[in-house]
Each structure stands twice: as C-alpha cells, then as structure tokens.
Amino acid sequence: MLADLVRSAVVRVLGDRGLDTGAVPSEVAVTRPRDRGRGDYATAVALRAAGPAGVPPRLLAHWLADELLGHPAVAAAEVAGAGYVNVELTAETRADAVRRAIEAPAPPAPRLTLPATVRTTTGDLPFADLVAAAGADAARFAALSDVTVDVGVLRGRTEENPFHVVVYVHAMLSALLRNGEDLGVVPTTVDVHLLDHPDEVDLVRTVAEFPDAVTGPPARTVRYLRRLADQAWEFTEQHRVLPQGDAQPRREHDALLALCAAARRVLATGLGQLGITAPQRL
C-alpha cells in the first residue's frame, strides 16, 4: 500500500537525521493529482510533519522524494509547491495492482446497519418504502451512499442513476469477457505492464486503489464504485478492447481484457461489501 510506503519513508528520513519521528501522522493521505501528467499519486505529509519535526516543509519533501526514489516500486518522485511530493509508480508495480485485483480473495463483508429513514428530494422516507419504490439492491446502495436520493432517478435505468451505472458496467464487463473468450482472447496479466496510453494508465491507477477503497465506510465504497464504473464505461467506449472483424487477437488485447477483468472484479467485490450481488447480465 502506497500510504504505508510513504509513511515508512518519512519515518526513516526523520529518524536517520535524529529528528522526532512522532511528527509523522499515524495515517498518511495519498491522493490522485488533478493533472495526471503530475504522476500517479501525491502526498502532503511533508507539510503536516515538517512543523512538529522542526524542518522546512520543502526540505522534508526533498528528503522524502529522494528516499522514495530508492524503492523499486517508484519510478519518479518530485517536489511540488510548498511541500507536496508527486509519485509515479513503475509500470510493473501498476501491473501487480491489476494482478492483485483479479487474484486476491475478497475481504470479508462487514455487517452494515441500514438507516430507518433515507433523505430524499421530497423529504425523509422510510427505508422499507424506498425498497418498495426502487427495489432492495438499489435502495440499499442509495441508503449507504449518505446522499440525498432522488427516488425517480433511482428507479430508472439511466446514466443519471449511479446504482444502475455501477451494475450495468459490471454486467457490460462480464459480457466483454464472455465475448473475449469466444474470440480466443485470454485476460492474462503477463503483458499488463505494456499498457501505457494515458487512459489505460488512469484506469489501472483507479483499480490499484483496491482493496483499500472498498474496506472503509460504506459511503466511501459507493463513491469509489461510482468513479470506477464511470471510468471503465468511458474506457470501453473509447478503446477497442477486443479484435474487430477478422483481426487476430494480439498481446495488447489480452492485457486490455485483463484490465477490464480487474475492474469487473473490483466492482463485484465493492458491491459485495455493501451486501449487493453483482449481476452478470441485465
């Protein structure tokens, strides 16, 4: 996990210089830069730890970047702004994330407490009434999202309904895998490291947030599933995952299908964390 890697690196650079390692927060935030050309992830831990440690933030950020560059999973690390560190992972590290998403066992599903009432655009609604209006799975997804629900939207099979989008994309990726099997495309992760188009790398980055992104509060899981589903849907719309016409399968097709298999697996696991079964077909 990158957050653990970053935290360990900060502790080391402070400890090696005889500075207070207690300045490092117990949880280190690692986020995605808005500009994907800035690397895979960014962290502001140097800004948080510098003051208590008694060093300038940019100096600590430079120490951290140099330390991270010595790790085999890191391809690049650079300081930005007042003390942010942008980190780019190696292609092989991103490929490993896809492999883990496909092969790792699903985390145990937590016991979730559903609210008695759900906020809707027309006022609070008993959860049982939401189930009657939209179905059990859609109601569960909406109730755990911790947002105000539009019941009319939740009942429809439209792009505005986040529940429908998530289950539709899972079913769509399942169909893509079935079609790949018919065409002789094998979703092997051997060549995933070859995927270097910005859209491919971006989807790998999102998949790489598994399993951490689906083992927190339910609302966090919902937000992640929505983001992954939107991204996977757009990805399959913009890129030809399978060979067209009489074209023969190539290594790139195997790698692309493996990425889609990873996205599907993560969607299924995330829905499972919410107590919802992912449909193979709609």
CSV table of C-alpha atoms in Angstrom, one decimal:
chain,number,residue,atom,x,y,z
A,1,MET,CA,0.0,0.0,0.0
A,2,LEU,CA,1.5,3.3,-1.1
A,3,ALA,CA,0.3,5.2,2.0
A,4,ASP,CA,2.3,2.8,4.2
A,5,LEU,CA,5.3,3.1,1.9
A,6,VAL,CA,5.2,6.9,2.1
A,7,ARG,CA,4.8,6.9,5.9
A,8,SER,CA,7.7,4.4,6.4
A,9,ALA,CA,9.9,6.6,4.2
A,10,VAL,CA,9.1,9.8,6.2
A,11,VAL,CA,9.8,8.0,9.4
A,12,ARG,CA,13.1,6.8,8.1
A,13,VAL,CA,14.3,10.2,6.8
A,14,LEU,CA,13.5,11.9,10.1
A,15,GLY,CA,14.9,9.0,12.2
A,16,ASP,CA,18.2,9.0,10.2
A,17,ARG,CA,18.7,12.6,11.0
A,18,GLY,CA,17.9,12.3,14.6
A,19,LEU,CA,14.6,14.2,14.3
A,20,ASP,CA,11.3,13.4,16.0
A,21,THR,CA,9.5,10.5,14.1
A,22,GLY,CA,6.5,11.2,16.3
A,23,ALA,CA,5.8,14.2,14.0
A,24,VAL,CA,4.6,11.7,11.3
A,25,PRO,CA,0.8,11.3,11.4
A,26,SER,CA,-0.5,7.8,12.0
A,27,GLU,CA,-2.4,7.9,8.8
A,28,VAL,CA,-0.8,9.4,5.6
A,29,ALA,CA,-3.1,10.7,2.9
A,30,VAL,CA,-2.2,9.8,-0.7
A,31,THR,CA,-4.4,11.3,-3.4
A,32,ARG,CA,-4.6,11.4,-7.1
A,33,PRO,CA,-3.3,14.7,-8.7
A,34,ARG,CA,-5.8,16.6,-10.8
A,35,ASP,CA,-3.3,16.7,-13.6
A,36,ARG,CA,-2.5,13.1,-14.5
A,37,GLY,CA,0.8,14.3,-16.0
A,38,ARG,CA,2.0,15.0,-12.5
A,39,GLY,CA,2.4,11.3,-11.6
A,40,ASP,CA,0.1,8.6,-10.2
A,41,TYR,CA,-0.3,10.0,-6.7
A,42,ALA,CA,0.5,13.0,-4.5
A,43,THR,CA,1.0,13.4,-0.7
A,44,ALA,CA,1.1,16.4,1.6
A,45,VAL,CA,2.7,14.5,4.5
A,46,ALA,CA,5.8,16.7,4.5
A,47,LEU,CA,3.6,19.8,5.0
A,48,ARG,CA,2.0,18.1,8.0
A,49,ALA,CA,5.1,16.7,9.6
A,50,ALA,CA,7.6,19.5,9.0
A,51,GLY,CA,6.4,21.9,11.7
A,52,PRO,CA,6.4,19.3,14.5
A,53,ALA,CA,9.7,17.9,13.3
A,54,GLY,CA,11.2,21.4,13.2
A,55,VAL,CA,12.3,21.5,9.5
A,56,PRO,CA,11.1,23.5,6.4
A,57,PRO,CA,8.3,21.6,4.5
A,58,ARG,CA,10.1,21.7,1.1
A,59,LEU,CA,13.3,20.4,2.7
A,60,LEU,CA,11.4,17.4,4.2
A,61,ALA,CA,9.6,16.9,0.9
A,62,HIS,CA,13.0,16.7,-0.9
A,63,TRP,CA,14.3,14.2,1.7
A,64,LEU,CA,11.1,12.2,1.2
A,65,ALA,CA,11.3,12.3,-2.6
A,66,ASP,CA,14.9,11.1,-2.5
A,67,GLU,CA,14.0,8.3,-0.2
A,68,LEU,CA,11.1,7.1,-2.3
A,69,LEU,CA,13.2,7.1,-5.4
A,70,GLY,CA,15.3,4.3,-3.8
A,71,HIS,CA,12.2,2.0,-3.7
A,72,PRO,CA,11.8,-0.5,-6.5
A,73,ALA,CA,8.1,0.3,-6.9
A,74,VAL,CA,8.7,4.0,-7.5
A,75,ALA,CA,9.7,5.3,-11.0
A,76,ALA,CA,9.7,9.0,-10.1
A,77,ALA,CA,9.2,11.3,-7.2
A,78,GLU,CA,9.3,15.1,-7.4
A,79,VAL,CA,8.6,18.0,-5.0
A,80,ALA,CA,5.8,20.4,-6.0
A,81,GLY,CA,4.5,23.6,-4.5
A,82,ALA,CA,5.1,24.3,-0.8
A,83,GLY,CA,6.0,20.7,0.0
A,84,TYR,CA,3.9,18.2,-1.9
A,85,VAL,CA,5.5,15.1,-3.3
A,86,ASN,CA,4.2,13.6,-6.6
A,87,VAL,CA,4.9,9.9,-7.0
A,88,GLU,CA,4.9,7.8,-10.2
A,89,LEU,CA,4.9,4.1,-9.9
A,90,THR,CA,6.7,1.7,-12.2
A,91,ALA,CA,4.7,0.0,-14.9
A,92,GLU,CA,5.4,-3.3,-13.3
A,93,THR,CA,4.0,-2.1,-10.0
A,94,ARG,CA,0.8,-0.9,-11.7
A,95,ALA,CA,0.6,-4.3,-13.3
A,96,ASP,CA,0.9,-6.0,-10.0
A,97,ALA,CA,-2.0,-4.0,-8.7
A,98,VAL,CA,-4.1,-5.4,-11.6
A,99,ARG,CA,-3.0,-8.9,-10.8
A,100,ARG,CA,-3.9,-8.4,-7.1
A,101,ALA,CA,-7.3,-7.1,-8.1
A,102,ILE,CA,-8.0,-10.3,-10.1
A,103,GLU,CA,-6.4,-12.8,-7.8
A,104,ALA,CA,-6.7,-11.6,-4.2
A,105,PRO,CA,-9.5,-13.0,-2.1
A,106,ALA,CA,-12.4,-10.6,-1.4
A,107,PRO,CA,-12.2,-9.1,2.0
A,108,PRO,CA,-15.0,-10.2,4.4
A,109,ALA,CA,-18.2,-8.3,4.0
A,110,PRO,CA,-18.9,-6.1,7.1
A,111,ARG,CA,-22.2,-6.1,8.9
A,112,LEU,CA,-23.9,-2.9,7.9
A,113,THR,CA,-26.6,-1.1,9.7
A,114,LEU,CA,-29.2,0.4,7.3
A,115,PRO,CA,-30.9,3.6,8.3
A,116,ALA,CA,-34.5,3.5,9.3
A,117,THR,CA,-35.2,6.5,7.0
A,118,VAL,CA,-33.4,7.9,3.9
A,119,ARG,CA,-33.1,11.5,2.9
A,120,THR,CA,-34.8,12.1,-0.4
A,121,THR,CA,-35.5,15.1,-2.6
A,122,THR,CA,-39.1,15.1,-1.2
A,123,GLY,CA,-38.2,14.5,2.4
A,124,ASP,CA,-37.3,11.6,4.7
A,125,LEU,CA,-38.6,8.3,3.5
A,126,PRO,CA,-38.8,5.0,5.5
A,127,PHE,CA,-36.2,2.6,4.1
A,128,ALA,CA,-38.9,0.0,3.6
A,129,ASP,CA,-40.8,2.4,1.4
A,130,LEU,CA,-37.6,3.1,-0.7
A,131,VAL,CA,-37.3,-0.7,-1.1
A,132,ALA,CA,-40.9,-0.9,-2.4
A,133,ALA,CA,-40.3,2.0,-4.8
A,134,ALA,CA,-36.9,1.1,-6.2
A,135,GLY,CA,-36.0,-2.5,-5.3
A,136,ALA,CA,-33.9,-3.9,-2.4
A,137,ASP,CA,-30.5,-3.5,-4.0
A,138,ALA,CA,-31.0,0.0,-5.4
A,139,ALA,CA,-32.4,1.1,-2.0
A,140,ARG,CA,-29.5,-0.4,-0.1
A,141,PHE,CA,-27.0,1.3,-2.4
A,142,ALA,CA,-28.7,4.6,-2.1
A,143,ALA,CA,-29.2,4.4,1.7
A,144,LEU,CA,-25.5,3.6,2.2
A,145,SER,CA,-24.3,6.4,-0.1
A,146,ASP,CA,-25.2,9.0,2.5
A,147,VAL,CA,-26.6,11.5,0.0
A,148,THR,CA,-30.0,12.9,-0.8
A,149,VAL,CA,-31.8,10.5,-3.0
A,150,ASP,CA,-34.0,11.3,-6.0
A,151,VAL,CA,-36.4,8.3,-5.9
A,152,GLY,CA,-37.5,8.9,-9.5
A,153,VAL,CA,-33.9,8.7,-10.7
A,154,LEU,CA,-33.1,5.7,-8.6
A,155,ARG,CA,-35.9,3.8,-10.2
A,156,GLY,CA,-34.7,4.4,-13.8
A,157,ARG,CA,-32.2,2.7,-16.0
A,158,THR,CA,-30.4,5.8,-16.9
A,159,GLU,CA,-26.9,7.3,-16.7
A,160,GLU,CA,-28.2,9.7,-14.0
A,161,ASN,CA,-28.8,6.7,-11.7
A,162,PRO,CA,-25.5,5.8,-10.1
A,163,PHE,CA,-26.7,2.4,-8.9
A,164,HIS,CA,-27.8,1.5,-12.4
A,165,VAL,CA,-24.4,2.7,-13.9
A,166,VAL,CA,-22.4,0.5,-11.4
A,167,VAL,CA,-24.4,-2.7,-12.0
A,168,TYR,CA,-24.7,-2.0,-15.8
A,169,VAL,CA,-20.9,-1.6,-16.1
A,170,HIS,CA,-20.3,-4.8,-14.2
A,171,ALA,CA,-22.7,-6.7,-16.5
A,172,MET,CA,-21.2,-5.0,-19.5
A,173,LEU,CA,-17.6,-6.0,-18.5
A,174,SER,CA,-18.9,-9.6,-17.9
A,175,ALA,CA,-20.3,-9.6,-21.4
A,176,LEU,CA,-17.0,-8.3,-22.7
A,177,LEU,CA,-15.2,-11.2,-21.0
A,178,ARG,CA,-17.6,-13.7,-22.5
A,179,ASN,CA,-17.1,-12.2,-26.0
A,180,GLY,CA,-13.3,-12.3,-25.5
A,181,GLU,CA,-13.5,-16.0,-24.6
A,182,ASP,CA,-15.4,-16.6,-27.9
A,183,LEU,CA,-12.7,-14.8,-29.8
A,184,GLY,CA,-9.8,-16.5,-28.1
A,185,VAL,CA,-8.7,-13.5,-26.1
A,186,VAL,CA,-7.2,-14.6,-22.8
A,187,PRO,CA,-7.3,-12.0,-20.0
A,188,THR,CA,-3.7,-12.6,-18.9
A,189,THR,CA,-1.8,-10.1,-16.8
A,190,VAL,CA,1.6,-11.1,-18.3
A,191,ASP,CA,1.6,-8.0,-20.5
A,192,VAL,CA,-0.4,-5.5,-18.4
A,193,HIS,CA,2.8,-3.5,-17.9
A,194,LEU,CA,2.7,-2.7,-21.7
A,195,LEU,CA,-0.4,-0.6,-21.3
A,196,ASP,CA,0.9,2.9,-21.5
A,197,HIS,CA,-1.8,5.0,-23.0
A,198,PRO,CA,-2.9,7.7,-20.5
A,199,ASP,CA,-6.4,6.3,-20.3
A,200,GLU,CA,-5.1,2.8,-19.7
A,201,VAL,CA,-2.7,4.0,-17.0
A,202,ASP,CA,-5.5,6.1,-15.4
A,203,LEU,CA,-7.8,3.1,-15.2
A,204,VAL,CA,-5.0,1.0,-13.7
A,205,ARG,CA,-4.5,3.7,-11.1
A,206,THR,CA,-8.1,3.5,-10.1
A,207,VAL,CA,-8.1,-0.3,-9.9
A,208,ALA,CA,-4.9,0.0,-7.8
A,209,GLU,CA,-6.8,1.7,-5.1
A,210,PHE,CA,-8.4,-1.8,-4.4
A,211,PRO,CA,-8.8,-3.2,-1.8
A,212,ASP,CA,-8.4,-0.1,0.5
A,213,ALA,CA,-11.1,1.8,-1.3
A,214,VAL,CA,-13.8,-0.8,-0.6
A,215,THR,CA,-12.9,-1.6,3.0
A,216,GLY,CA,-13.8,1.8,4.6
A,217,PRO,CA,-17.1,3.4,5.4
A,218,PRO,CA,-19.9,2.4,3.0
A,219,ALA,CA,-20.3,5.9,1.6
A,220,ARG,CA,-16.6,5.8,0.6
A,221,THR,CA,-17.1,2.5,-1.1
A,222,VAL,CA,-20.1,3.9,-3.0
A,223,ARG,CA,-18.1,6.9,-4.2
A,224,TYR,CA,-15.3,4.7,-5.4
A,225,LEU,CA,-17.6,2.3,-7.2
A,226,ARG,CA,-19.2,5.2,-9.0
A,227,ARG,CA,-15.9,6.6,-10.1
A,228,LEU,CA,-14.6,3.2,-11.2
A,229,ALA,CA,-17.8,2.4,-13.1
A,230,ASP,CA,-17.8,5.8,-14.9
A,231,GLN,CA,-14.2,5.4,-15.8
A,232,ALA,CA,-14.5,1.8,-17.0
A,233,TRP,CA,-17.6,2.7,-19.1
A,234,GLU,CA,-15.8,5.6,-20.8
A,235,PHE,CA,-12.7,3.5,-21.3
A,236,THR,CA,-14.6,0.7,-23.1
A,237,GLU,CA,-16.4,3.4,-25.2
A,238,GLN,CA,-13.1,5.0,-26.3
A,239,HIS,CA,-10.9,1.9,-26.7
A,240,ARG,CA,-11.3,-1.3,-28.7
A,241,VAL,CA,-10.6,-4.0,-26.1
A,242,LEU,CA,-11.3,-6.9,-28.5
A,243,PRO,CA,-10.1,-7.5,-32.1
A,244,GLN,CA,-12.5,-6.3,-34.7
A,245,GLY,CA,-13.7,-8.2,-37.8
A,246,ASP,CA,-11.2,-10.8,-39.0
A,247,ALA,CA,-8.3,-9.3,-36.9
A,248,GLN,CA,-6.4,-11.9,-34.8
A,249,PRO,CA,-6.0,-11.4,-31.1
A,250,ARG,CA,-2.7,-9.8,-30.0
A,251,ARG,CA,-0.9,-9.4,-26.7
A,252,GLU,CA,-2.4,-6.0,-26.3
A,253,HIS,CA,-5.9,-7.5,-26.4
A,254,ASP,CA,-5.0,-9.9,-23.6
A,255,ALA,CA,-3.7,-7.1,-21.5
A,256,LEU,CA,-6.7,-4.8,-22.1
A,257,LEU,CA,-9.1,-7.6,-21.3
A,258,ALA,CA,-7.2,-8.3,-18.1
A,259,LEU,CA,-7.6,-4.7,-17.1
A,260,CYS,CA,-11.3,-5.0,-17.7
A,261,ALA,CA,-11.4,-8.2,-15.7
A,262,ALA,CA,-9.8,-6.4,-12.8
A,263,ALA,CA,-12.3,-3.6,-13.0
A,264,ARG,CA,-15.2,-6.1,-13.0
A,265,ARG,CA,-13.7,-8.0,-10.1
A,266,VAL,CA,-13.4,-4.8,-8.0
A,267,LEU,CA,-16.9,-3.7,-8.8
A,268,ALA,CA,-18.2,-7.1,-7.7
A,269,THR,CA,-16.2,-7.0,-4.5
A,270,GLY,CA,-17.3,-3.5,-3.7
A,271,LEU,CA,-20.9,-4.3,-4.3
A,272,GLY,CA,-20.4,-7.4,-2.1
A,273,GLN,CA,-19.1,-5.1,0.7
A,274,LEU,CA,-22.4,-3.3,0.5
A,275,GLY,CA,-24.4,-6.6,0.6
A,276,ILE,CA,-25.4,-6.4,-3.1
A,277,THR,CA,-24.9,-9.2,-5.6
A,278,ALA,CA,-23.3,-8.0,-8.9
A,279,PRO,CA,-25.3,-9.2,-11.9
A,280,GLN,CA,-23.7,-10.9,-14.8
A,281,ARG,CA,-26.4,-9.8,-17.1
A,282,LEU,CA,-29.1,-7.1,-17.1
